């Protein structure tokens, strides 16, 4: 039996007929999705094997015992509330974390609820394909091909990863901070301590207050000495799609939303139209939050100013302020 035969045999149970029907568009799409994770003779990736091992240990399963099925039908994007035996299993798995490679030490890159979510969907009475995707800037899990970032109810801040690769928005930020730094030289009490790798959302608001003041002053625009400054301000407004009469709050919020959308496109969206953040609790509840550009655009100005930050060049967000 060659590797392809082994692969098809291993996933045949996932299909309604017990095998992939290549004349059925859904079966074909599902087979291609499963095939993306097929490498050599290893049927499931190493991380999934580790997850299964952690589940077996947490549930104290004996050799030969199967990992139990989650009998509560789950659908990606639909909120859930497990009960009965499913809830009991979830509670046992909720605090279980993946281990570091070749170690018995839990990895710091994972949070509560990840393995529980993996079990609830991968071993669900409804068929789902779940893979660990915690690498680079990708989300915690991929469920049926859609990126899903897991967040436990007791946490509010989510780190989305390093910000240094977002060169276009870093260039915009540096221009904004440069304007703030320039005018701080005329104020002895002003001390600019922020940079593109460390700031809170509201820290950039004073720069937009300065730019707004110049945008409204038509007389200064006609003075040659201010021409370089106006060119910089006009360029910033143009790149952000701001009207000349935009308020400082609108300007700062527009930049922060642009930064956030760029990062969320990778995590959890993985370059796709949509991704999810799944908020889970210890007692088996899960609430899905759809993540796309329209959702970010709809965030209120005050919330985006208070809900986005960069620390040690990592972009973070206060989930409760932005999406709840």
mmCIF file of C-alpha atoms in Angstrom:
data_model
loop_
_atom_site.group_PDB
_atom_site.id
_atom_site.type_symbol
_atom_site.label_atom_id
_atom_site.label_comp_id
_atom_site.label_asym_id
_atom_site.label_seq_id
_atom_site.Cartn_x
_atom_site.Cartn_y
_atom_site.Cartn_z
ATOM 1 C CA UNK A 1 0.000 0.000 0.000
ATOM 2 C CA UNK A 2 1.553 3.317 -1.067
ATOM 3 C CA UNK A 3 1.382 6.566 0.888
ATOM 4 C CA UNK A 4 -1.621 7.876 -1.055
ATOM 5 C CA UNK A 5 -3.608 4.707 -0.324
ATOM 6 C CA UNK A 6 -2.676 4.963 3.356
ATOM 7 C CA UNK A 7 -3.787 8.579 3.449
ATOM 8 C CA UNK A 8 -7.170 7.929 1.779
ATOM 9 C CA UNK A 9 -7.819 4.933 4.032
ATOM 10 C CA UNK A 10 -7.019 6.966 7.143
ATOM 11 C CA UNK A 11 -9.499 9.748 6.324
ATOM 12 C CA UNK A 12 -12.249 7.706 4.622
ATOM 13 C CA UNK A 13 -14.370 7.675 7.802
ATOM 14 C CA UNK A 14 -14.743 11.444 7.602
ATOM 15 C CA UNK A 15 -16.845 11.199 4.418
ATOM 16 C CA UNK A 16 -20.628 10.454 4.367
ATOM 17 C CA UNK A 17 -20.211 7.399 2.101
ATOM 18 C CA UNK A 18 -17.196 6.066 3.967
ATOM 19 C CA UNK A 19 -14.922 7.132 1.115
ATOM 20 C CA UNK A 20 -14.263 10.357 -0.849
ATOM 21 C CA UNK A 21 -16.583 10.534 -3.848
ATOM 22 C CA UNK A 22 -14.685 12.538 -6.477
ATOM 23 C CA UNK A 23 -17.960 13.289 -8.270
ATOM 24 C CA UNK A 24 -19.192 15.110 -5.162
ATOM 25 C CA UNK A 25 -17.876 18.691 -4.980
ATOM 26 C CA UNK A 26 -18.051 18.753 -1.159
ATOM 27 C CA UNK A 27 -16.158 15.472 -0.854
ATOM 28 C CA UNK A 28 -13.547 16.711 -3.317
ATOM 29 C CA UNK A 29 -13.052 20.009 -1.451
ATOM 30 C CA UNK A 30 -12.779 18.180 1.877
ATOM 31 C CA UNK A 31 -10.248 15.702 0.456
ATOM 32 C CA UNK A 32 -8.057 18.504 -0.897
ATOM 33 C CA UNK A 33 -8.203 20.270 2.472
ATOM 34 C CA UNK A 34 -7.159 17.090 4.281
ATOM 35 C CA UNK A 35 -4.438 16.420 1.735
ATOM 36 C CA UNK A 36 -2.732 19.728 2.533
ATOM 37 C CA UNK A 37 -1.793 18.290 5.910
ATOM 38 C CA UNK A 38 -0.580 14.978 4.568
ATOM 39 C CA UNK A 39 3.216 14.615 4.698
ATOM 40 C CA UNK A 40 4.929 11.395 3.770
ATOM 41 C CA UNK A 41 3.654 8.467 5.785
ATOM 42 C CA UNK A 42 2.660 10.625 8.761
ATOM 43 C CA UNK A 43 -1.122 10.817 8.679
ATOM 44 C CA UNK A 44 -1.548 13.556 11.269
ATOM 45 C CA UNK A 45 0.960 16.261 11.947
ATOM 46 C CA UNK A 46 3.236 16.116 14.928
ATOM 47 C CA UNK A 47 1.346 18.772 16.854
ATOM 48 C CA UNK A 48 -1.943 16.884 16.473
ATOM 49 C CA UNK A 49 -0.280 13.729 17.744
ATOM 50 C CA UNK A 50 0.955 15.723 20.735
ATOM 51 C CA UNK A 51 -2.549 17.075 21.308
ATOM 52 C CA UNK A 52 -3.995 13.565 21.230
ATOM 53 C CA UNK A 53 -1.334 12.405 23.689
ATOM 54 C CA UNK A 54 -2.157 15.267 26.040
ATOM 55 C CA UNK A 55 -5.877 14.453 25.783
ATOM 56 C CA UNK A 56 -5.303 10.791 26.548
ATOM 57 C CA UNK A 57 -3.198 11.670 29.585
ATOM 58 C CA UNK A 58 -5.650 14.273 30.909
ATOM 59 C CA UNK A 59 -8.547 11.816 30.567
ATOM 60 C CA UNK A 60 -6.466 8.922 31.979
ATOM 61 C CA UNK A 61 -7.256 6.711 28.988
ATOM 62 C CA UNK A 62 -5.774 3.229 28.922
ATOM 63 C CA UNK A 63 -3.974 1.803 25.902
ATOM 64 C CA UNK A 64 -6.532 0.819 23.308
ATOM 65 C CA UNK A 65 -9.228 3.168 24.640
ATOM 66 C CA UNK A 66 -10.460 5.643 22.062
ATOM 67 C CA UNK A 67 -10.606 9.362 22.652
ATOM 68 C CA UNK A 68 -14.283 10.016 23.393
ATOM 69 C CA UNK A 69 -16.557 11.760 20.919
ATOM 70 C CA UNK A 70 -17.997 15.195 21.654
ATOM 71 C CA UNK A 71 -21.684 14.457 21.146
ATOM 72 C CA UNK A 72 -22.805 18.090 21.136
ATOM 73 C CA UNK A 73 -23.063 18.996 17.418
ATOM 74 C CA UNK A 74 -20.753 21.939 16.746
ATOM 75 C CA UNK A 75 -20.533 24.204 13.704
ATOM 76 C CA UNK A 76 -17.711 26.634 13.000
ATOM 77 C CA UNK A 77 -18.852 30.168 13.825
ATOM 78 C CA UNK A 78 -21.822 29.095 15.964
ATOM 79 C CA UNK A 79 -21.664 29.702 19.720
ATOM 80 C CA UNK A 80 -21.887 26.614 21.909
ATOM 81 C CA UNK A 81 -22.599 25.530 25.472
ATOM 82 C CA UNK A 82 -21.528 21.977 26.287
ATOM 83 C CA UNK A 83 -23.400 19.981 28.874
ATOM 84 C CA UNK A 84 -23.454 16.536 30.415
ATOM 85 C CA UNK A 85 -20.497 14.258 29.687
ATOM 86 C CA UNK A 86 -19.138 16.672 27.066
ATOM 87 C CA UNK A 87 -18.864 19.414 29.666
ATOM 88 C CA UNK A 88 -17.083 17.083 32.098
ATOM 89 C CA UNK A 89 -14.480 16.197 29.468
ATOM 90 C CA UNK A 90 -14.060 19.857 28.476
ATOM 91 C CA UNK A 91 -13.433 20.831 32.117
ATOM 92 C CA UNK A 92 -10.676 18.205 32.367
ATOM 93 C CA UNK A 93 -9.036 19.450 29.175
ATOM 94 C CA UNK A 94 -9.508 23.192 29.609
ATOM 95 C CA UNK A 95 -6.292 23.868 31.554
ATOM 96 C CA UNK A 96 -4.246 21.280 29.655
ATOM 97 C CA UNK A 97 -1.571 22.941 27.520
ATOM 98 C CA UNK A 98 0.563 21.625 24.643
ATOM 99 C CA UNK A 99 4.126 20.743 25.548
ATOM 100 C CA UNK A 100 7.317 22.234 24.206
ATOM 101 C CA UNK A 101 8.962 20.079 21.564
ATOM 102 C CA UNK A 102 10.795 17.100 23.110
ATOM 103 C CA UNK A 103 9.905 18.329 26.589
ATOM 104 C CA UNK A 104 7.444 17.804 29.413
ATOM 105 C CA UNK A 105 7.183 21.558 29.972
ATOM 106 C CA UNK A 106 3.964 23.309 28.791
ATOM 107 C CA UNK A 107 4.618 25.811 26.037
ATOM 108 C CA UNK A 108 4.215 29.487 26.872
ATOM 109 C CA UNK A 109 2.840 30.100 23.393
ATOM 110 C CA UNK A 110 -0.481 28.391 24.100
ATOM 111 C CA UNK A 111 -3.381 29.305 26.343
ATOM 112 C CA UNK A 112 -6.200 27.645 28.188
ATOM 113 C CA UNK A 113 -8.919 26.133 26.065
ATOM 114 C CA UNK A 114 -6.853 25.315 22.981
ATOM 115 C CA UNK A 115 -6.673 21.556 23.507
ATOM 116 C CA UNK A 116 -10.271 21.486 24.758
ATOM 117 C CA UNK A 117 -11.388 23.265 21.572
ATOM 118 C CA UNK A 118 -9.290 20.922 19.444
ATOM 119 C CA UNK A 119 -11.023 17.924 21.058
ATOM 120 C CA UNK A 120 -14.534 19.374 20.823
ATOM 121 C CA UNK A 121 -14.236 19.946 17.045
ATOM 122 C CA UNK A 122 -11.798 17.245 15.890
ATOM 123 C CA UNK A 123 -13.713 14.527 17.766
ATOM 124 C CA UNK A 124 -17.137 16.021 17.254
ATOM 125 C CA UNK A 125 -20.187 14.059 16.174
ATOM 126 C CA UNK A 126 -20.175 16.483 13.231
ATOM 127 C CA UNK A 127 -17.042 15.988 11.146
ATOM 128 C CA UNK A 128 -14.415 18.752 11.336
ATOM 129 C CA UNK A 129 -10.790 18.974 10.289
ATOM 130 C CA UNK A 130 -8.726 20.668 13.003
ATOM 131 C CA UNK A 131 -5.010 21.375 12.877
ATOM 132 C CA UNK A 132 -2.607 23.170 15.166
ATOM 133 C CA UNK A 133 -1.370 26.233 13.282
ATOM 134 C CA UNK A 134 0.727 27.939 15.967
ATOM 135 C CA UNK A 135 3.667 28.968 13.833
ATOM 136 C CA UNK A 136 4.912 32.345 12.723
ATOM 137 C CA UNK A 137 2.014 34.794 12.648
ATOM 138 C CA UNK A 138 -0.737 32.186 12.248
ATOM 139 C CA UNK A 139 -3.585 31.589 14.745
ATOM 140 C CA UNK A 140 -3.863 28.826 17.344
ATOM 141 C CA UNK A 141 -6.026 26.437 15.334
ATOM 142 C CA UNK A 142 -7.293 25.981 11.809
ATOM 143 C CA UNK A 143 -10.829 24.562 11.805
ATOM 144 C CA UNK A 144 -12.153 23.430 8.431
ATOM 145 C CA UNK A 145 -9.544 25.635 6.774
ATOM 146 C CA UNK A 146 -10.471 28.806 8.707
ATOM 147 C CA UNK A 147 -8.066 30.412 11.163
ATOM 148 C CA UNK A 148 -9.340 30.464 14.746
ATOM 149 C CA UNK A 149 -7.591 32.208 17.641
ATOM 150 C CA UNK A 150 -8.569 30.855 21.067
ATOM 151 C CA UNK A 151 -9.038 33.231 24.004
ATOM 152 C CA UNK A 152 -10.101 32.285 27.508
ATOM 153 C CA UNK A 153 -12.762 34.374 29.236
ATOM 154 C CA UNK A 154 -10.443 35.401 32.071
ATOM 155 C CA UNK A 155 -7.973 37.181 29.763
ATOM 156 C CA UNK A 156 -8.600 40.475 27.992
ATOM 157 C CA UNK A 157 -5.353 41.243 26.153
ATOM 158 C CA UNK A 158 -4.331 39.295 23.050
ATOM 159 C CA UNK A 159 -0.851 39.543 21.534
ATOM 160 C CA UNK A 160 -0.938 39.322 17.753
ATOM 161 C CA UNK A 161 2.800 38.947 17.207
ATOM 162 C CA UNK A 162 5.743 41.007 16.046
ATOM 163 C CA UNK A 163 4.959 44.305 14.368
ATOM 164 C CA UNK A 164 8.326 44.889 12.679
ATOM 165 C CA UNK A 165 7.285 43.261 9.387
ATOM 166 C CA UNK A 166 4.513 45.801 8.760
ATOM 167 C CA UNK A 167 6.885 48.232 7.069
ATOM 168 C CA UNK A 168 4.251 50.417 5.399
ATOM 169 C CA UNK A 169 2.407 51.181 8.629
ATOM 170 C CA UNK A 170 5.659 51.541 10.560
ATOM 171 C CA UNK A 171 6.704 54.212 8.064
ATOM 172 C CA UNK A 172 3.405 56.022 8.694
ATOM 173 C CA UNK A 173 3.882 55.737 12.447
ATOM 174 C CA UNK A 174 7.417 57.067 12.258
ATOM 175 C CA UNK A 175 6.168 60.083 10.300
ATOM 176 C CA UNK A 176 3.460 60.730 12.884
ATOM 177 C CA UNK A 177 5.908 60.409 15.787
ATOM 178 C CA UNK A 178 8.426 62.642 13.963
ATOM 179 C CA UNK A 179 5.851 65.447 13.862
ATOM 180 C CA UNK A 180 5.175 64.985 17.564
ATOM 181 C CA UNK A 181 8.902 65.022 18.319
ATOM 182 C CA UNK A 182 9.479 68.135 16.196
ATOM 183 C CA UNK A 183 6.920 70.212 18.052
ATOM 184 C CA UNK A 184 7.901 68.865 21.465
ATOM 185 C CA UNK A 185 11.140 70.829 21.066
ATOM 186 C CA UNK A 186 9.097 74.004 21.481
ATOM 187 C CA UNK A 187 7.564 72.787 24.746
ATOM 188 C CA UNK A 188 9.960 72.355 27.642
ATOM 189 C CA UNK A 189 7.401 70.267 29.543
ATOM 190 C CA UNK A 190 6.873 67.859 26.633
ATOM 191 C CA UNK A 191 8.976 64.707 26.478
ATOM 192 C CA UNK A 192 8.291 62.227 23.665
ATOM 193 C CA UNK A 193 9.135 58.745 24.901
ATOM 194 C CA UNK A 194 7.187 56.644 22.416
ATOM 195 C CA UNK A 195 8.445 54.968 19.256
ATOM 196 C CA UNK A 196 6.972 52.639 16.646
ATOM 197 C CA UNK A 197 7.890 49.634 18.809
ATOM 198 C CA UNK A 198 6.378 50.892 22.066
ATOM 199 C CA UNK A 199 3.238 52.994 22.333
ATOM 200 C CA UNK A 200 -0.389 53.001 23.375
ATOM 201 C CA UNK A 201 -3.179 54.054 21.052
ATOM 202 C CA UNK A 202 -3.791 57.428 22.669
ATOM 203 C CA UNK A 203 -0.064 58.266 22.571
ATOM 204 C CA UNK A 204 -0.321 59.239 18.904
ATOM 205 C CA UNK A 205 -3.349 61.489 19.408
ATOM 206 C CA UNK A 206 -1.285 64.678 20.162
ATOM 207 C CA UNK A 207 0.445 64.328 16.786
ATOM 208 C CA UNK A 208 -2.906 64.330 15.015
ATOM 209 C CA UNK A 209 -3.980 67.332 17.082
ATOM 210 C CA UNK A 210 -0.942 69.188 15.718
ATOM 211 C CA UNK A 211 -1.666 68.088 12.144
ATOM 212 C CA UNK A 212 -5.331 69.019 12.474
ATOM 213 C CA UNK A 213 -4.364 72.489 13.642
ATOM 214 C CA UNK A 214 -2.191 73.013 10.567
ATOM 215 C CA UNK A 215 -4.821 71.588 8.213
ATOM 216 C CA UNK A 216 -7.292 74.191 9.463
ATOM 217 C CA UNK A 217 -4.833 77.110 9.229
ATOM 218 C CA UNK A 218 -5.043 78.298 5.608
ATOM 219 C CA UNK A 219 -2.786 81.304 6.177
ATOM 220 C CA UNK A 220 0.241 79.237 7.234
ATOM 221 C CA UNK A 221 -0.107 77.073 4.133
ATOM 222 C CA UNK A 222 0.834 80.063 1.981
ATOM 223 C CA UNK A 223 4.098 80.672 3.858
ATOM 224 C CA UNK A 224 7.084 79.070 2.102
ATOM 225 C CA UNK A 225 8.783 78.068 5.365
ATOM 226 C CA UNK A 226 5.878 75.755 6.213
ATOM 227 C CA UNK A 227 5.706 74.094 2.807
ATOM 228 C CA UNK A 228 7.766 70.971 3.790
ATOM 229 C CA UNK A 229 5.580 70.422 6.855
ATOM 230 C CA UNK A 230 2.363 70.745 4.876
ATOM 231 C CA UNK A 231 3.657 68.315 2.269
ATOM 232 C CA UNK A 232 4.272 65.742 5.007
ATOM 233 C CA UNK A 233 0.885 66.307 6.639
ATOM 234 C CA UNK A 234 -0.937 66.193 3.297
ATOM 235 C CA UNK A 235 0.843 62.962 2.378
ATOM 236 C CA UNK A 236 -0.163 61.353 5.667
ATOM 237 C CA UNK A 237 -3.772 62.415 5.283
ATOM 238 C CA UNK A 238 -3.815 61.106 1.724
ATOM 239 C CA UNK A 239 -2.380 57.697 2.651
ATOM 240 C CA UNK A 240 -4.925 57.345 5.453
ATOM 241 C CA UNK A 241 -7.813 58.562 3.313
ATOM 242 C CA UNK A 242 -8.556 61.406 5.723
ATOM 243 C CA UNK A 243 -10.507 64.522 4.835
ATOM 244 C CA UNK A 244 -8.842 67.851 5.757
ATOM 245 C CA UNK A 245 -11.545 68.509 8.364
ATOM 246 C CA UNK A 246 -11.126 65.120 10.077
ATOM 247 C CA UNK A 247 -10.856 65.349 13.850
ATOM 248 C CA UNK A 248 -7.613 64.312 15.594
ATOM 249 C CA UNK A 249 -9.481 61.362 17.116
ATOM 250 C CA UNK A 250 -10.652 60.214 13.678
ATOM 251 C CA UNK A 251 -7.121 60.490 12.303
ATOM 252 C CA UNK A 252 -5.508 58.509 15.114
ATOM 253 C CA UNK A 253 -8.285 55.903 14.981
ATOM 254 C CA UNK A 254 -7.868 55.510 11.203
ATOM 255 C CA UNK A 255 -4.168 54.750 11.559
ATOM 256 C CA UNK A 256 -4.736 52.305 14.428
ATOM 257 C CA UNK A 257 -7.479 50.502 12.503
ATOM 258 C CA UNK A 258 -5.202 50.219 9.484
ATOM 259 C CA UNK A 259 -2.470 48.695 11.646
ATOM 260 C CA UNK A 260 -4.926 46.313 13.301
ATOM 261 C CA UNK A 261 -6.494 45.179 10.013
ATOM 262 C CA UNK A 262 -3.075 44.443 8.536
ATOM 263 C CA UNK A 263 -2.193 42.201 11.475
ATOM 264 C CA UNK A 264 -5.595 40.506 11.765
ATOM 265 C CA UNK A 265 -5.383 39.623 8.084
ATOM 266 C CA UNK A 266 -2.610 37.227 9.134
ATOM 267 C CA UNK A 267 -3.881 36.223 12.573
ATOM 268 C CA UNK A 268 -6.521 34.845 12.664
ATOM 269 C CA UNK A 269 -7.584 35.346 9.027
ATOM 270 C CA UNK A 270 -4.520 33.708 7.392
ATOM 271 C CA UNK A 271 -5.006 35.931 4.337
ATOM 272 C CA UNK A 272 -8.657 34.930 3.876
ATOM 273 C CA UNK A 273 -11.831 37.013 3.899
ATOM 274 C CA UNK A 274 -12.726 35.964 7.420
ATOM 275 C CA UNK A 275 -11.267 34.425 10.561
ATOM 276 C CA UNK A 276 -12.541 33.873 14.087
ATOM 277 C CA UNK A 277 -11.628 34.633 17.660
ATOM 278 C CA UNK A 278 -13.236 32.027 19.905
ATOM 279 C CA UNK A 279 -13.799 33.122 23.493
ATOM 280 C CA UNK A 280 -14.052 30.037 25.723
ATOM 281 C CA UNK A 281 -14.803 29.401 29.386
ATOM 282 C CA UNK A 282 -13.880 26.596 31.758
ATOM 283 C CA UNK A 283 -17.468 25.307 31.918
ATOM 284 C CA UNK A 284 -17.726 24.546 28.201
ATOM 285 C CA UNK A 285 -19.079 27.749 26.727
ATOM 286 C CA UNK A 286 -17.717 29.211 23.506
ATOM 287 C CA UNK A 287 -18.560 32.438 21.712
ATOM 288 C CA UNK A 288 -17.293 33.096 18.183
ATOM 289 C CA UNK A 289 -16.339 36.580 17.022
ATOM 290 C CA UNK A 290 -16.119 37.093 13.271
ATOM 291 C CA UNK A 291 -12.993 39.002 12.240
ATOM 292 C CA UNK A 292 -12.863 40.897 8.956
ATOM 293 C CA UNK A 293 -12.181 44.447 7.742
ATOM 294 C CA UNK A 294 -15.795 45.547 8.181
ATOM 295 C CA UNK A 295 -15.790 44.506 11.830
ATOM 296 C CA UNK A 296 -12.641 46.542 12.520
ATOM 297 C CA UNK A 297 -13.992 49.564 10.626
ATOM 298 C CA UNK A 298 -17.088 49.492 12.854
ATOM 299 C CA UNK A 299 -15.117 49.766 16.126
ATOM 300 C CA UNK A 300 -15.911 53.040 17.908
ATOM 301 C CA UNK A 301 -13.177 55.669 17.890
ATOM 302 C CA UNK A 302 -12.753 55.792 21.682
ATOM 303 C CA UNK A 303 -12.495 52.008 21.866
ATOM 304 C CA UNK A 304 -9.796 51.729 19.208
ATOM 305 C CA UNK A 305 -7.784 54.482 20.918
ATOM 306 C CA UNK A 306 -7.926 52.563 24.210
ATOM 307 C CA UNK A 307 -7.751 49.053 22.785
ATOM 308 C CA UNK A 308 -4.598 48.898 20.640
ATOM 309 C CA UNK A 309 -0.985 49.011 21.796
ATOM 310 C CA UNK A 310 2.509 47.972 20.746
ATOM 311 C CA UNK A 311 4.949 46.663 23.348
ATOM 312 C CA UNK A 312 8.456 45.422 22.574
ATOM 313 C CA UNK A 313 7.515 45.580 18.884
ATOM 314 C CA UNK A 314 4.561 43.219 19.392
ATOM 315 C CA UNK A 315 1.079 44.384 18.470
ATOM 316 C CA UNK A 316 -1.529 43.756 21.130
ATOM 317 C CA UNK A 317 -5.204 44.483 21.573
ATOM 318 C CA UNK A 318 -7.615 44.648 24.457
ATOM 319 C CA UNK A 319 -10.253 42.240 23.199
ATOM 320 C CA UNK A 320 -12.944 43.399 25.613
ATOM 321 C CA UNK A 321 -12.655 47.025 24.520
ATOM 322 C CA UNK A 322 -12.670 46.243 20.801
ATOM 323 C CA UNK A 323 -15.108 43.410 20.271
ATOM 324 C CA UNK A 324 -17.435 43.030 23.267
#
